[in-house]
PDB file of C-alpha atoms in Angstrom:
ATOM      1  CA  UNK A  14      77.584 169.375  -0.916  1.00  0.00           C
ATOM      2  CA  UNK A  15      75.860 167.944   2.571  1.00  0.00           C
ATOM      3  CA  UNK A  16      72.112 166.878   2.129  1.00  0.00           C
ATOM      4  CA  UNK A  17      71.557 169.751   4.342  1.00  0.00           C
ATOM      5  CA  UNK A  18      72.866 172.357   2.254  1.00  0.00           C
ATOM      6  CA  UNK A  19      70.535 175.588   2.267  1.00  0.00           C
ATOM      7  CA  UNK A  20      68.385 176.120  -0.840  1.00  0.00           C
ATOM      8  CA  UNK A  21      70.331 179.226  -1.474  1.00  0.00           C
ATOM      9  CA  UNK A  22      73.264 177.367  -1.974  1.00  0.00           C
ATOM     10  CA  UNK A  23      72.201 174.266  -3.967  1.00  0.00           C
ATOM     11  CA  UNK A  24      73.346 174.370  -7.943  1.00  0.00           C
ATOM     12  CA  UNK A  25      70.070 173.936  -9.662  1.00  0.00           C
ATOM     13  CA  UNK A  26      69.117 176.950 -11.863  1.00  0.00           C
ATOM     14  CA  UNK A  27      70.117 176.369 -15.694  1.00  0.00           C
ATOM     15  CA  UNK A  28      71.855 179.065 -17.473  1.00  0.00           C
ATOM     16  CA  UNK A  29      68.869 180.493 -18.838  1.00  0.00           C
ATOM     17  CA  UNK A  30      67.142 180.756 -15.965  1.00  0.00           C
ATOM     18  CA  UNK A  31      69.970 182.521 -14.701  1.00  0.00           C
ATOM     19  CA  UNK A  32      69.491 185.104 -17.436  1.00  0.00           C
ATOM     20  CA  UNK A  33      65.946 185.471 -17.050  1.00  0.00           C
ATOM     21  CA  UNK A  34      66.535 186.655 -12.954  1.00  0.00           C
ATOM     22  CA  UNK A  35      69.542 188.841 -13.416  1.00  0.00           C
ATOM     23  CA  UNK A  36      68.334 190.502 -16.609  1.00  0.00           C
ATOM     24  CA  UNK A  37      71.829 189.789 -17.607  1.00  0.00           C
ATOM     25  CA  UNK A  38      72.482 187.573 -21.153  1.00  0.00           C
ATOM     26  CA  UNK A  39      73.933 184.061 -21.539  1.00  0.00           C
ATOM     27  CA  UNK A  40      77.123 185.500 -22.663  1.00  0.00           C
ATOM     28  CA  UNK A  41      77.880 187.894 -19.592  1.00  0.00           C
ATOM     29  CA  UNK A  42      77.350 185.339 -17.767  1.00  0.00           C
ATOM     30  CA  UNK A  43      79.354 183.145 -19.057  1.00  0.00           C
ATOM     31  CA  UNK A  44      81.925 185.723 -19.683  1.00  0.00           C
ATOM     32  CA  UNK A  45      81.920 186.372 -15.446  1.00  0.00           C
ATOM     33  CA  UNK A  46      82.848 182.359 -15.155  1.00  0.00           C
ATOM     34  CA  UNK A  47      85.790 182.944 -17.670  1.00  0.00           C
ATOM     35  CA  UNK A  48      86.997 185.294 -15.310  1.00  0.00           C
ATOM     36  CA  UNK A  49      86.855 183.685 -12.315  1.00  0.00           C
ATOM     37  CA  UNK A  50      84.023 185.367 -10.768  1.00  0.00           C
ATOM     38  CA  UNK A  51      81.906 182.924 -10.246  1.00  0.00           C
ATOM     39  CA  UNK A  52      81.603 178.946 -10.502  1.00  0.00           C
ATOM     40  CA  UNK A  53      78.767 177.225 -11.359  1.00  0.00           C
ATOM     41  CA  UNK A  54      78.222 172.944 -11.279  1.00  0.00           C
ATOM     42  CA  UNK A  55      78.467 171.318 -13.813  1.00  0.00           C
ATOM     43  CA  UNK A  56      75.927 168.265 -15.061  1.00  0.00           C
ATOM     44  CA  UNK A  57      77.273 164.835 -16.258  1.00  0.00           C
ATOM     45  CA  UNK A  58      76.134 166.069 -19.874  1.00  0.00           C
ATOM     46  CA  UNK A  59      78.176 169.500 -19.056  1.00  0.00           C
ATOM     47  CA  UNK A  60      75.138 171.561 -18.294  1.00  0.00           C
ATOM     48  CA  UNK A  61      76.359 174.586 -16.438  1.00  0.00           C
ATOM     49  CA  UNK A  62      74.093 174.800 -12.904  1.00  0.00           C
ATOM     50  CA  UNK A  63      74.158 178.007 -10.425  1.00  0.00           C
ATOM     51  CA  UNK A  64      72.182 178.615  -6.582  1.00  0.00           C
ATOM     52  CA  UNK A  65      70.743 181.299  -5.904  1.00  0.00           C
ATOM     53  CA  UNK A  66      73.235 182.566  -4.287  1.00  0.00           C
ATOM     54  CA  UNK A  67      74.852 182.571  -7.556  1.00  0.00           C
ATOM     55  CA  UNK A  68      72.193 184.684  -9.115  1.00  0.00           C
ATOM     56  CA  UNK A  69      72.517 187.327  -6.021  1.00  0.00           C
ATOM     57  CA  UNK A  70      76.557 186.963  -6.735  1.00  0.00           C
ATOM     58  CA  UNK A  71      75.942 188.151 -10.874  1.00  0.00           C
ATOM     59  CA  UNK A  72      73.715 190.302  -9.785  1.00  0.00           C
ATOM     60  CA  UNK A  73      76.548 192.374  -7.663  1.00  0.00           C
ATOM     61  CA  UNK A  74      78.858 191.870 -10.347  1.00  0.00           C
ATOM     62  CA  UNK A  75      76.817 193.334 -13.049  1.00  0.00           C
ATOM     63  CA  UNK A  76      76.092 196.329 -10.640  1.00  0.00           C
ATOM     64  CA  UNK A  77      80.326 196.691  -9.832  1.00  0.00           C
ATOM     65  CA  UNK A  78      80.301 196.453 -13.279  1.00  0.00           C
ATOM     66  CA  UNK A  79      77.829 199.420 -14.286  1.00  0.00           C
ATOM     67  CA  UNK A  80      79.652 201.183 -11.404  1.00  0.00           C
ATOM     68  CA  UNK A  81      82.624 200.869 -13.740  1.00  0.00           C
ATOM     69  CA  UNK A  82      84.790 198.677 -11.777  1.00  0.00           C
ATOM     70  CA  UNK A  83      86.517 195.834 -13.796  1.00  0.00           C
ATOM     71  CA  UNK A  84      86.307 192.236 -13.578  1.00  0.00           C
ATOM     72  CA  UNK A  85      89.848 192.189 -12.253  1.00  0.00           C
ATOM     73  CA  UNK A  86      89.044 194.775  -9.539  1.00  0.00           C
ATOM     74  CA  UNK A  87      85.884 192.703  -8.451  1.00  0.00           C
ATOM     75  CA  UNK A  88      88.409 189.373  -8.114  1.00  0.00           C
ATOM     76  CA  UNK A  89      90.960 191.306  -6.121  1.00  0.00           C
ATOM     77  CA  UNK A  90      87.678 192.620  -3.810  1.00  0.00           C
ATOM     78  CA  UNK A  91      86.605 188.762  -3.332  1.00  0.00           C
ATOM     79  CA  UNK A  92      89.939 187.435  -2.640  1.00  0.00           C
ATOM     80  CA  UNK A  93      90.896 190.837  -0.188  1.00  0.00           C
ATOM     81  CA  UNK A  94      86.647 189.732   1.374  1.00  0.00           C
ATOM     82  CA  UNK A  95      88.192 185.725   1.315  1.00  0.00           C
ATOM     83  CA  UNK A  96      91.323 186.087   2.882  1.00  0.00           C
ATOM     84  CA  UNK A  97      90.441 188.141   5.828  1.00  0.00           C
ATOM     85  CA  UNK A  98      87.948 185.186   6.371  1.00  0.00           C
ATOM     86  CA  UNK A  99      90.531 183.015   6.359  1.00  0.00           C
ATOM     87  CA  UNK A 100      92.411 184.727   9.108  1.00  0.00           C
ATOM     88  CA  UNK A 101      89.410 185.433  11.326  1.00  0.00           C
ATOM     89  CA  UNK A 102      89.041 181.769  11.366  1.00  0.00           C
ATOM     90  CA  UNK A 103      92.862 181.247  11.771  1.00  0.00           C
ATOM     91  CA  UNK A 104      92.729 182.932  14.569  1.00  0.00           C
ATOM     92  CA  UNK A 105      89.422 181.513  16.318  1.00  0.00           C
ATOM     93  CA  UNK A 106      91.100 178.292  15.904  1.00  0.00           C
ATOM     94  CA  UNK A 107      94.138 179.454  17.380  1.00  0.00           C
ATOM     95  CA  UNK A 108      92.450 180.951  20.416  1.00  0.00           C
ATOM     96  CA  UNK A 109      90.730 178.189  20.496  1.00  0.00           C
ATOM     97  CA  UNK A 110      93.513 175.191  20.721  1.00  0.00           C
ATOM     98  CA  UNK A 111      95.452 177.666  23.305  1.00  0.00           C
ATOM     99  CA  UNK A 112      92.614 177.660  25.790  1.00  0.00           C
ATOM    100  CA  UNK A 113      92.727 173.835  25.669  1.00  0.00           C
ATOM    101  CA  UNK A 114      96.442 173.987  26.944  1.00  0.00           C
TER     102      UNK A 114
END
């Protein structure tokens, strides 16, 4: 991550911490990283670290998950969310190299 990285996104809350802002336990959270819904840093000494974007992001999953959606269904959202991202951007960059023709 670049020096300049925003504070939202640099991994530096502990686990607990974590817990303590979400209102969510130790376990869900861990639980969410099983299933690939979110991915916190890791420390040398394996110390699991999250931003606070990270805390907004288990924050929206607990709520999907209230809502009764399941973890799957949240994953599906993110990559549906993370794929038309990718294709805006395909096509800016397309647009892009064919004005420089």
């Amino acid at each position: 991550m670049s020096e300049t990285a925003s504070y939202k996104d640099k991994k530096v809350i502990g686990i607990g911490i974590a817990s303590e802002l979400t209102g969510l336990s130790e376990r869900q959270i861990r639980y969410y990283e099983e299933r690939k819904l979110i991915f916190p840093d890791r420390s040398k000494g394996g110390t699991r670290k999250y931003s606070f974007g990270d805390v907004e992001r288990l924050v929206d999953i607990a709520n999907k998950m209230e809502d009764g959606m399941q973890t799957f269904e949240i994953r599906k959202e993110e990559m549906k969310k993370s794929d038309v991202r990718s294709k805006m951007l395909r096509g800016q960059l397309n647009a892009a190299f064919k004005m420089r023709k």
